[in-house]
Tab-separated table of C-alpha atoms and ligand atoms in Angstrom:
chain	number	residue	atom	x	y	z
A	119	UNK	CA	136.549	-21.480	-141.740
A	120	UNK	CA	133.571	-22.122	-144.023
A	121	UNK	CA	130.261	-20.298	-144.314
A	122	UNK	CA	127.213	-21.597	-142.505
A	123	UNK	CA	125.403	-22.396	-145.761
A	124	UNK	CA	128.391	-24.411	-146.946
A	125	UNK	CA	128.298	-26.458	-143.773
A	126	UNK	CA	124.564	-27.081	-144.286
A	127	UNK	CA	125.270	-28.146	-147.859
A	128	UNK	CA	127.955	-30.614	-146.735
A	129	UNK	CA	125.487	-32.114	-144.265
A	130	UNK	CA	122.764	-32.260	-146.931
A	131	UNK	CA	125.093	-34.157	-149.245
A	132	UNK	CA	125.976	-36.998	-146.893
A	133	UNK	CA	124.283	-40.281	-147.684
A	134	UNK	CA	124.285	-42.256	-144.463
A	135	UNK	CA	123.443	-45.950	-144.521
A	136	UNK	CA	120.131	-46.089	-142.779
A	137	UNK	CA	117.731	-48.964	-143.114
A	138	UNK	CA	114.039	-49.581	-142.630
A	139	UNK	CA	112.219	-51.301	-139.803
A	140	UNK	CA	108.605	-52.075	-139.100
A	141	UNK	CA	107.143	-50.717	-135.873
A	142	UNK	CA	103.648	-50.992	-134.413
A	143	UNK	CA	101.737	-47.687	-134.609
A	144	UNK	CA	101.965	-47.391	-130.829
A	145	UNK	CA	105.706	-46.834	-131.258
A	146	UNK	CA	105.638	-44.793	-134.464
A	147	UNK	CA	105.386	-41.305	-132.972
A	148	UNK	CA	108.447	-39.224	-133.845
A	149	UNK	CA	109.778	-41.794	-136.318
A	150	UNK	CA	110.368	-41.042	-139.999
A	151	UNK	CA	107.964	-42.725	-142.398
A	152	UNK	CA	110.147	-44.664	-144.849
A	153	UNK	CA	107.932	-44.720	-147.970
A	154	UNK	CA	104.776	-43.249	-149.322
A	155	UNK	CA	101.803	-45.132	-147.901
A	156	UNK	CA	98.688	-45.785	-150.009
A	157	UNK	CA	95.254	-46.567	-148.678
A	158	UNK	CA	94.062	-50.161	-149.121
A	159	UNK	CA	90.446	-49.050	-148.558
A	160	UNK	CA	88.009	-46.251	-149.293
A	161	UNK	CA	87.746	-43.941	-146.320
A	162	UNK	CA	85.166	-43.878	-144.974
A	163	UNK	CA	84.530	-47.424	-146.196
A	164	UNK	CA	80.755	-46.780	-146.544
A	165	UNK	CA	78.446	-43.793	-146.823
A	166	UNK	CA	77.435	-42.795	-143.333
A	167	UNK	CA	75.358	-40.369	-141.359
A	168	UNK	CA	77.010	-37.313	-139.815
A	169	UNK	CA	74.103	-36.818	-137.407
A	170	UNK	CA	71.641	-38.593	-135.173
A	171	UNK	CA	68.395	-38.265	-137.123
A	172	UNK	CA	66.265	-39.778	-139.872
A	173	UNK	CA	67.531	-41.044	-143.210
A	174	UNK	CA	65.274	-40.334	-146.215
A	175	UNK	CA	65.456	-40.667	-149.997
A	176	UNK	CA	67.298	-37.872	-151.760
A	177	UNK	CA	64.767	-35.397	-153.144
A	178	UNK	CA	61.944	-36.596	-150.875
A	179	UNK	CA	60.217	-33.330	-149.922
A	180	UNK	CA	57.565	-34.925	-147.682
A	181	UNK	CA	56.721	-33.134	-144.439
A	182	UNK	CA	55.993	-36.267	-142.439
A	183	UNK	CA	57.566	-39.687	-142.654
A	184	UNK	CA	56.842	-43.173	-141.423
A	185	UNK	CA	59.751	-44.681	-139.415
A	186	UNK	CA	60.353	-48.134	-140.953
A	187	UNK	CA	63.597	-49.207	-139.276
A	188	UNK	CA	66.358	-48.224	-136.835
A	189	UNK	CA	70.078	-48.400	-137.572
A	190	UNK	CA	72.897	-47.819	-135.101
A	191	UNK	CA	76.624	-47.365	-135.814
A	192	UNK	CA	77.995	-50.770	-136.762
A	193	UNK	CA	74.601	-51.973	-138.017
A	194	UNK	CA	73.132	-52.143	-141.511
A	195	UNK	CA	69.508	-51.631	-142.456
A	196	UNK	CA	68.275	-53.645	-145.438
A	197	UNK	CA	65.122	-51.541	-145.873
A	198	UNK	CA	64.893	-50.031	-149.336
A	199	UNK	CA	63.373	-46.615	-148.599
A	200	UNK	CA	60.293	-45.378	-150.430
A	201	UNK	CA	59.048	-41.795	-150.615
A	202	UNK	CA	57.497	-40.801	-147.265
A	203	UNK	CA	59.536	-43.391	-145.373
A	204	UNK	CA	62.532	-42.886	-143.105
A	205	UNK	CA	64.969	-44.913	-141.046
A	206	UNK	CA	65.963	-43.712	-137.603
A	207	UNK	CA	69.771	-43.469	-137.841
A	208	UNK	CA	72.640	-42.771	-135.453
A	209	UNK	CA	75.858	-40.836	-136.108
A	210	UNK	CA	78.362	-43.047	-137.914
A	211	UNK	CA	75.759	-45.607	-139.056
A	212	UNK	CA	75.667	-46.792	-142.659
A	213	UNK	CA	72.980	-45.163	-144.782
A	214	UNK	CA	70.216	-47.615	-145.761
A	215	UNK	CA	69.835	-48.506	-149.447
A	216	UNK	CA	68.197	-45.699	-151.393
A	217	UNK	CA	68.754	-43.073	-148.679
A	218	UNK	CA	70.428	-39.804	-149.696
A	219	UNK	CA	69.918	-37.416	-146.812
A	220	UNK	CA	69.548	-37.293	-143.052
A	221	UNK	CA	67.242	-34.894	-141.240
A	222	UNK	CA	68.748	-34.177	-137.884
A	223	UNK	CA	66.791	-35.277	-134.838
A	224	UNK	CA	66.448	-31.735	-133.487
A	225	UNK	CA	64.498	-30.654	-136.603
A	226	UNK	CA	61.617	-33.117	-136.259
A	227	UNK	CA	58.742	-33.810	-133.928
A	228	UNK	CA	58.328	-37.474	-133.106
A	229	UNK	CA	54.963	-39.109	-132.519
A	230	UNK	CA	54.514	-42.882	-132.428
A	231	UNK	CA	55.723	-44.431	-135.717
A	232	UNK	CA	55.822	-41.062	-137.503
A	233	UNK	CA	57.914	-37.924	-137.569
A	234	UNK	CA	57.033	-34.451	-138.747
A	235	UNK	CA	59.667	-31.985	-140.011
A	236	UNK	CA	59.392	-28.763	-137.970
A	237	UNK	CA	62.508	-27.002	-139.246
A	238	UNK	CA	63.901	-27.031	-142.790
A	239	UNK	CA	66.987	-29.237	-143.069
A	240	UNK	CA	69.395	-27.596	-145.520
A	241	UNK	CA	72.396	-29.935	-145.099
A	242	UNK	CA	72.392	-33.520	-146.333
A	243	UNK	CA	74.309	-34.714	-143.243
A	244	UNK	CA	75.889	-37.533	-145.196
A	245	UNK	CA	79.582	-38.443	-145.397
A	246	UNK	CA	80.010	-40.271	-148.729
A	247	UNK	CA	82.113	-43.409	-149.043
A	248	UNK	CA	85.686	-42.519	-150.065
A	249	UNK	CA	85.206	-38.795	-149.397
A	250	UNK	CA	88.378	-38.749	-147.258
A	251	UNK	CA	90.443	-41.055	-149.444
A	252	UNK	CA	89.880	-43.570	-152.219
A	253	UNK	CA	91.595	-46.952	-152.180
A	254	UNK	CA	95.028	-46.404	-153.766
A	255	UNK	CA	95.268	-42.725	-152.784
A	256	UNK	CA	98.352	-41.533	-150.923
A	257	UNK	CA	97.690	-41.548	-147.212
A	258	UNK	CA	101.037	-40.033	-146.187
A	259	UNK	CA	104.342	-39.253	-147.860
A	260	UNK	CA	107.635	-39.666	-145.956
A	261	UNK	CA	107.636	-37.368	-142.956
A	262	UNK	CA	108.283	-37.285	-139.257
A	263	UNK	CA	105.196	-38.927	-137.814
A	264	UNK	CA	103.113	-36.722	-135.530
A	265	UNK	CA	100.265	-37.942	-133.325
A	266	UNK	CA	97.651	-37.115	-135.978
A	267	UNK	CA	99.661	-39.015	-138.626
A	268	UNK	CA	99.554	-42.107	-136.454
A	269	UNK	CA	95.777	-41.662	-136.270
A	270	UNK	CA	95.557	-41.225	-140.046
A	271	UNK	CA	97.477	-44.474	-140.617
A	272	UNK	CA	95.252	-46.316	-138.161
A	273	UNK	CA	92.148	-44.987	-139.969
A	274	UNK	CA	93.409	-46.675	-143.142
A	275	UNK	CA	93.778	-49.940	-141.277
A	276	UNK	CA	97.520	-50.095	-140.706
A	277	UNK	CA	98.615	-51.709	-137.448
A	278	UNK	CA	102.298	-51.137	-138.136
A	279	UNK	CA	104.366	-48.946	-140.396
A	280	UNK	CA	107.824	-48.935	-141.972
A	281	UNK	CA	110.099	-46.254	-140.599
A	282	UNK	CA	113.759	-45.510	-141.187
A	283	UNK	CA	116.260	-46.384	-138.515
A	284	UNK	CA	118.140	-43.851	-136.449
A	285	UNK	CA	121.856	-44.065	-135.726
A	286	UNK	CA	123.249	-45.417	-132.489
A	287	UNK	CA	124.882	-42.363	-130.938
A	288	UNK	CA	127.871	-42.450	-128.622
A	289	UNK	CA	128.666	-39.379	-126.551
A	290	UNK	CA	132.131	-38.523	-125.269
A	291	UNK	CA	132.789	-35.520	-123.049
A	292	UNK	CA	136.367	-34.357	-123.306
A	293	UNK	CA	138.074	-32.125	-120.754
A	294	UNK	CA	140.314	-32.774	-117.770
A	295	UNK	CA	138.171	-30.352	-115.747
A	296	UNK	CA	134.882	-32.207	-116.296
A	297	UNK	CA	133.203	-33.977	-113.357
A	298	UNK	CA	129.966	-35.884	-113.381
A	299	UNK	CA	126.978	-34.307	-111.622
A	300	UNK	CA	126.637	-35.848	-108.168
A	301	UNK	CA	130.389	-35.888	-107.593
A	302	UNK	CA	132.287	-33.318	-105.529
A	303	UNK	CA	134.072	-30.608	-107.473
A	304	UNK	CA	137.782	-30.082	-106.889
A	305	UNK	CA	139.314	-26.646	-107.559
A	306	UNK	CA	139.178	-25.866	-111.280
A	307	UNK	CA	136.565	-28.485	-112.078
A	308	UNK	CA	133.053	-28.044	-113.464
A	309	UNK	CA	130.073	-30.311	-113.928
A	310	UNK	CA	129.394	-32.117	-117.152
A	311	UNK	CA	126.207	-30.563	-118.467
A	312	UNK	CA	126.780	-31.348	-122.138
A	313	UNK	CA	126.401	-35.123	-121.971
A	314	UNK	CA	122.941	-35.251	-120.425
A	315	UNK	CA	121.868	-32.237	-122.452
A	316	UNK	CA	122.790	-34.040	-125.673
A	317	UNK	CA	121.044	-37.211	-124.519
A	318	UNK	CA	117.948	-35.090	-123.877
A	319	UNK	CA	118.210	-33.448	-127.302
A	320	UNK	CA	118.481	-36.878	-128.927
A	321	UNK	CA	115.555	-38.399	-127.044
A	322	UNK	CA	112.686	-36.940	-129.136
A	323	UNK	CA	114.484	-38.123	-132.282
A	324	UNK	CA	114.458	-41.688	-130.971
A	325	UNK	CA	118.198	-42.125	-131.410
A	326	UNK	CA	119.524	-44.746	-129.054
A	327	UNK	CA	122.266	-42.884	-127.205
A	328	UNK	CA	124.970	-43.949	-124.827
A	329	UNK	CA	127.242	-41.813	-122.700
A	330	UNK	CA	130.716	-43.258	-123.171
A	331	UNK	CA	132.375	-41.255	-120.424
A	332	UNK	CA	134.577	-38.274	-119.722
A	333	UNK	CA	138.030	-38.330	-121.288
A	334	UNK	CA	141.008	-36.274	-120.133
A	335	UNK	CA	142.691	-33.825	-122.504
A	336	UNK	CA	145.439	-36.301	-123.407
A	337	UNK	CA	145.994	-37.681	-126.903
A	338	UNK	CA	146.412	-41.340	-125.862
A	339	UNK	CA	143.222	-41.759	-123.832
A	340	UNK	CA	141.315	-39.585	-126.291
A	341	UNK	CA	142.357	-41.650	-129.328
A	342	UNK	CA	141.473	-44.866	-127.564
A	343	UNK	CA	138.070	-43.487	-126.539
A	344	UNK	CA	137.254	-42.326	-130.082
A	345	UNK	CA	138.426	-45.613	-131.643
A	346	UNK	CA	136.284	-47.570	-129.217
A	347	UNK	CA	133.286	-45.267	-129.814
A	348	UNK	CA	133.605	-45.765	-133.581
A	349	UNK	CA	133.360	-49.511	-133.104
A	350	UNK	CA	129.972	-49.290	-131.377
A	351	UNK	CA	128.372	-46.038	-132.524
A	352	UNK	CA	127.254	-44.927	-135.951
A	353	UNK	CA	127.449	-41.309	-134.848
A	354	UNK	CA	129.920	-40.063	-132.260
A	355	UNK	CA	129.281	-36.736	-130.552
A	356	UNK	CA	132.291	-35.252	-128.824
A	357	UNK	CA	132.245	-32.056	-126.826
A	358	UNK	CA	135.248	-29.920	-125.938
A	359	UNK	CA	138.795	-29.928	-127.210
A	360	UNK	CA	138.008	-28.933	-130.801
A	361	UNK	CA	139.481	-25.431	-130.946
A	362	UNK	CA	143.044	-24.161	-131.079
A	363	UNK	CA	144.121	-24.437	-127.430
A	364	UNK	CA	147.265	-26.304	-126.345
A	365	UNK	CA	145.115	-29.139	-125.011
A	366	UNK	CA	142.565	-29.345	-127.814
A	367	UNK	CA	143.476	-32.785	-129.138
A	368	UNK	CA	140.279	-33.853	-130.886
A	369	UNK	CA	141.176	-32.733	-134.458
A	370	UNK	CA	144.650	-34.254	-134.211
A	371	UNK	CA	143.383	-37.559	-132.807
A	372	UNK	CA	140.752	-37.819	-135.544
A	373	UNK	CA	143.394	-37.228	-138.221
A	374	UNK	CA	145.613	-39.903	-136.700
A	375	UNK	CA	142.704	-42.330	-136.596
A	376	UNK	CA	142.210	-41.855	-140.324
A	377	UNK	CA	138.971	-39.898	-140.128
A	378	UNK	CA	138.111	-37.723	-143.083
A	379	UNK	CA	137.432	-34.116	-142.066
A	380	UNK	CA	134.285	-32.800	-143.825
A	381	UNK	CA	134.566	-29.427	-142.140
A	382	UNK	CA	136.332	-27.869	-139.217
A	383	UNK	CA	135.526	-24.253	-138.428
A	384	UNK	CA	132.270	-22.553	-139.437
A	385	UNK	CA	131.418	-18.847	-139.507
A	386	UNK	CA	128.759	-19.297	-136.857
A	387	UNK	CA	128.372	-17.971	-133.335
A	388	UNK	CA	128.378	-19.802	-131.044
A	389	UNK	CA	130.211	-22.844	-132.380
A	390	UNK	CA	133.027	-21.612	-134.601
A	391	UNK	CA	135.420	-24.560	-134.008
A	392	UNK	CA	132.749	-27.197	-134.760
A	393	UNK	CA	134.018	-30.145	-136.762
A	394	UNK	CA	132.315	-32.843	-138.799
A	395	UNK	CA	134.167	-35.947	-139.943
A	396	UNK	CA	133.520	-39.468	-141.135
A	397	UNK	CA	135.282	-42.780	-141.269
A	398	UNK	CA	134.011	-45.926	-142.911
A	399	UNK	CA	130.326	-45.032	-142.853
A	400	UNK	CA	130.477	-43.641	-139.313
A	401	UNK	CA	130.219	-39.958	-138.528
A	402	UNK	CA	131.724	-37.706	-135.904
A	403	UNK	CA	130.688	-34.268	-134.729
A	404	UNK	CA	133.138	-32.384	-132.533
A	405	UNK	CA	131.149	-29.740	-130.685
A	406	UNK	CA	132.700	-26.916	-128.709
A	407	UNK	CA	132.653	-27.507	-124.966
A	408	UNK	CA	130.704	-24.444	-123.929
A	409	UNK	CA	127.223	-25.672	-123.133
A	410	UNK	CA	125.330	-23.062	-125.179
A	411	UNK	CA	127.543	-23.891	-128.170
A	412	UNK	CA	126.954	-27.595	-127.726
A	413	UNK	CA	123.190	-27.006	-127.518
A	414	UNK	CA	122.949	-24.637	-130.485
A	415	UNK	CA	125.254	-26.663	-132.720
A	416	UNK	CA	123.197	-29.756	-132.037
A	417	UNK	CA	120.102	-27.822	-133.108
A	418	UNK	CA	121.566	-26.371	-136.273
A	419	UNK	CA	123.918	-29.127	-137.511
A	420	UNK	CA	123.363	-32.427	-135.732
A	421	UNK	CA	119.580	-32.346	-136.128
A	422	UNK	CA	119.672	-31.826	-139.915
A	423	UNK	CA	122.236	-34.615	-140.105
A	424	UNK	CA	119.962	-36.958	-138.152
A	425	UNK	CA	117.060	-36.050	-140.433
A	426	UNK	CA	119.242	-36.911	-143.454
A	427	UNK	CA	120.019	-40.212	-141.803
A	428	UNK	CA	116.295	-40.843	-141.486
A	429	UNK	CA	115.793	-39.937	-145.142
A	430	UNK	CA	114.118	-36.580	-144.520
A	431	UNK	CA	115.020	-32.964	-145.113
A	432	UNK	CA	115.155	-30.879	-142.000
A	433	UNK	CA	112.951	-27.842	-142.247
A	434	UNK	CA	112.897	-26.231	-138.855
A	435	UNK	CA	109.515	-24.804	-137.944
A	436	UNK	CA	110.033	-21.076	-137.810
A	437	UNK	CA	107.551	-18.380	-137.023
A	438	UNK	CA	107.799	-14.756	-138.044
A	439	UNK	CA	107.582	-12.140	-135.340
A	440	UNK	CA	108.660	-8.572	-134.734
A	441	UNK	CA	111.476	-7.619	-132.449
A	442	UNK	CA	110.382	-5.768	-129.325
A	443	UNK	CA	113.856	-4.432	-128.717
A	444	UNK	CA	116.935	-3.406	-130.642
A	445	UNK	CA	119.604	-6.048	-131.231
A	446	UNK	CA	123.103	-4.748	-131.746
A	447	UNK	CA	126.450	-6.492	-132.020
A	448	UNK	CA	129.981	-5.406	-132.846
A	449	UNK	CA	131.467	-8.295	-134.790
A	450	UNK	CA	129.547	-9.232	-137.942
A	451	UNK	CA	131.829	-11.812	-139.559
A	452	UNK	CA	129.741	-14.758	-138.326
A	453	UNK	CA	126.057	-15.636	-138.448
A	454	UNK	CA	124.842	-15.577	-134.887
A	455	UNK	CA	122.091	-17.427	-133.062
A	456	UNK	CA	120.680	-15.524	-130.112
A	457	UNK	CA	118.341	-16.737	-127.366
A	458	UNK	CA	115.051	-14.837	-127.271
A	459	UNK	CA	111.769	-14.826	-125.421
A	460	UNK	CA	108.389	-14.077	-126.981
A	461	UNK	CA	106.017	-11.824	-125.044
A	462	UNK	CA	102.685	-10.514	-126.374
A	463	UNK	CA	103.650	-11.516	-129.892
A	464	UNK	CA	106.964	-9.646	-129.788
A	465	UNK	CA	110.424	-11.069	-129.520
A	466	UNK	CA	112.946	-9.932	-126.917
A	467	UNK	CA	116.558	-11.025	-126.608
A	468	UNK	CA	117.213	-12.534	-123.178
A	469	UNK	CA	120.185	-11.375	-121.096
A	470	UNK	CA	122.994	-13.419	-122.615
A	471	UNK	CA	126.660	-13.218	-121.743
A	472	UNK	CA	128.012	-15.693	-124.236
A	473	UNK	CA	128.279	-19.392	-124.860
A	474	UNK	CA	129.196	-20.345	-121.278
A	475	UNK	CA	125.944	-18.752	-120.050
A	476	UNK	CA	123.718	-21.822	-120.139
A	477	UNK	CA	121.161	-20.280	-117.797
A	478	UNK	CA	120.277	-17.801	-120.543
A	479	UNK	CA	118.767	-20.718	-122.469
A	480	UNK	CA	116.538	-21.366	-119.476
A	481	UNK	CA	115.025	-17.904	-119.973
A	482	UNK	CA	114.636	-18.375	-123.723
A	483	UNK	CA	111.832	-19.962	-125.712
A	484	UNK	CA	113.435	-19.505	-129.096
A	485	UNK	CA	116.508	-18.668	-131.133
A	486	UNK	CA	116.800	-15.960	-133.745
A	487	UNK	CA	119.417	-15.748	-136.435
A	488	UNK	CA	121.425	-12.610	-137.111
A	489	UNK	CA	123.088	-13.029	-140.472
A	490	UNK	CA	126.718	-12.432	-141.272
A	491	UNK	CA	127.317	-8.761	-142.086
A	492	UNK	CA	124.347	-7.567	-140.027
A	493	UNK	CA	125.181	-5.567	-136.921
A	494	UNK	CA	121.826	-4.086	-135.965
A	495	UNK	CA	118.210	-5.198	-136.009
A	496	UNK	CA	115.853	-2.352	-135.130
A	497	UNK	CA	112.754	-2.730	-132.937
A	498	UNK	CA	109.854	-3.773	-135.161
A	499	UNK	CA	112.127	-5.664	-137.559
A	500	UNK	CA	110.705	-9.039	-138.620
A	501	UNK	CA	112.728	-12.037	-137.506
A	502	UNK	CA	112.336	-15.790	-137.890
A	503	UNK	CA	112.082	-17.443	-134.512
A	504	UNK	CA	113.019	-21.081	-134.101
A	505	UNK	CA	111.048	-22.298	-131.090
A	506	UNK	CA	112.948	-24.262	-128.459
B	737	AMP	P1	136.643	-26.348	-124.887
B	737	AMP	O1	135.714	-26.462	-126.030
B	737	AMP	O2	137.268	-27.648	-124.497
B	737	AMP	O3	137.650	-25.265	-125.103
B	737	AMP	O4	135.755	-25.908	-123.669
B	737	AMP	C1	135.139	-24.630	-123.620
B	737	AMP	C2	134.475	-24.411	-122.292
B	737	AMP	O5	133.430	-25.352	-122.136
B	737	AMP	C3	135.407	-24.620	-121.125
B	737	AMP	O6	135.127	-23.617	-120.153
B	737	AMP	C4	135.035	-25.974	-120.608
B	737	AMP	O7	135.306	-26.129	-119.238
B	737	AMP	C5	133.559	-26.036	-120.903
B	737	AMP	N1	133.110	-27.418	-121.091
B	737	AMP	C6	133.748	-28.352	-121.817
B	737	AMP	N2	133.090	-29.513	-121.759
B	737	AMP	C7	132.001	-29.311	-121.014
B	737	AMP	C8	130.942	-30.148	-120.568
B	737	AMP	N3	130.867	-31.422	-120.934
B	737	AMP	N4	129.970	-29.602	-119.773
B	737	AMP	C9	130.053	-28.313	-119.433
B	737	AMP	N5	131.024	-27.489	-119.793
B	737	AMP	C10	132.016	-27.961	-120.565
B	738	MG	MG1	138.761	-28.069	-123.157
């Protein structure tokens, strides 16, 4: 069994063979930007008005002005302003030549071809050319693209963007007791919740995923299923059959298939028997069958791996909060992830009876980490919450 940090380090060190593809911005959300992007233009591309009002020369302290032209957004006035002259201007319109300030509309009284300033304008109400970005400046560095990033790229004129590819993921559920939802359960059988749960966890990461079926706890069928999965999938996620039971054949089958075990057994709860292996550029995670384990291990190991694949480092967004209730546990030899709920800015553990208790995750909105060696966290203690 290895320490959690060691497992993270092993995942950080893998160098998967991802590539780059170009996608239109409409499909860029949630994809990883492949390279630093530089702006081809100044942004904004011209000096513009931040207000509806009247453009005047910088330093013109006149009290009344003659309106010599009108300019709307998208237009351009050619009038070279003189002292005592102004151009009626709309928000977003280009400043006329010689103009340096805009008096907002609300601060003047209009009469015929003239305006009179009735309230001192202290702001210049001008957005200078290139004040956001200059041509050649970095627009974005590699990152997972959020909605605002897509907007930022569009503002620099990009219609498409290069993103890294994600692996094709094949999912195998192992266990002779596993039935598909919708079927009728026979005595001793349970529904397969892990497969669809994993597909749902993969969806926001834009990994094409395929459920490759349920496989009985028998070495022959299991080996054939894994071999076939490795021919089509760059990442294979298996659940069940990874621990030390008489019918846990996954580690043995992987060894026989020539896979190289990167780790098997981590001091983490839930998820101790988790395994990570590779063969010929393809990777395999064996997740424990209990649905909370499968969920949590995806969050803490598979996600960072997928980020590595996409060329990014996974830094989970954590927020600090104080515990509203005491957390106590007996065993301290593993780092534990516990489901919690945040109420009025405080964090409360939800009723949780162990890794088979999937419904506990339905009550939770986050996970907290209780480190190895720690048995008690007192009320008021600060914890890092990983939102779910
Ligand atoms: P295992 O990891 O094979 O020892 O399985 C641990 C527990 O998880 C057992 O109670 C299994 O029945 C259950 N389990 C295994 N696979 C799944 C699955 N796909 N969906 C829901 N529960 C499962
Ligand atoms: Mg099993």
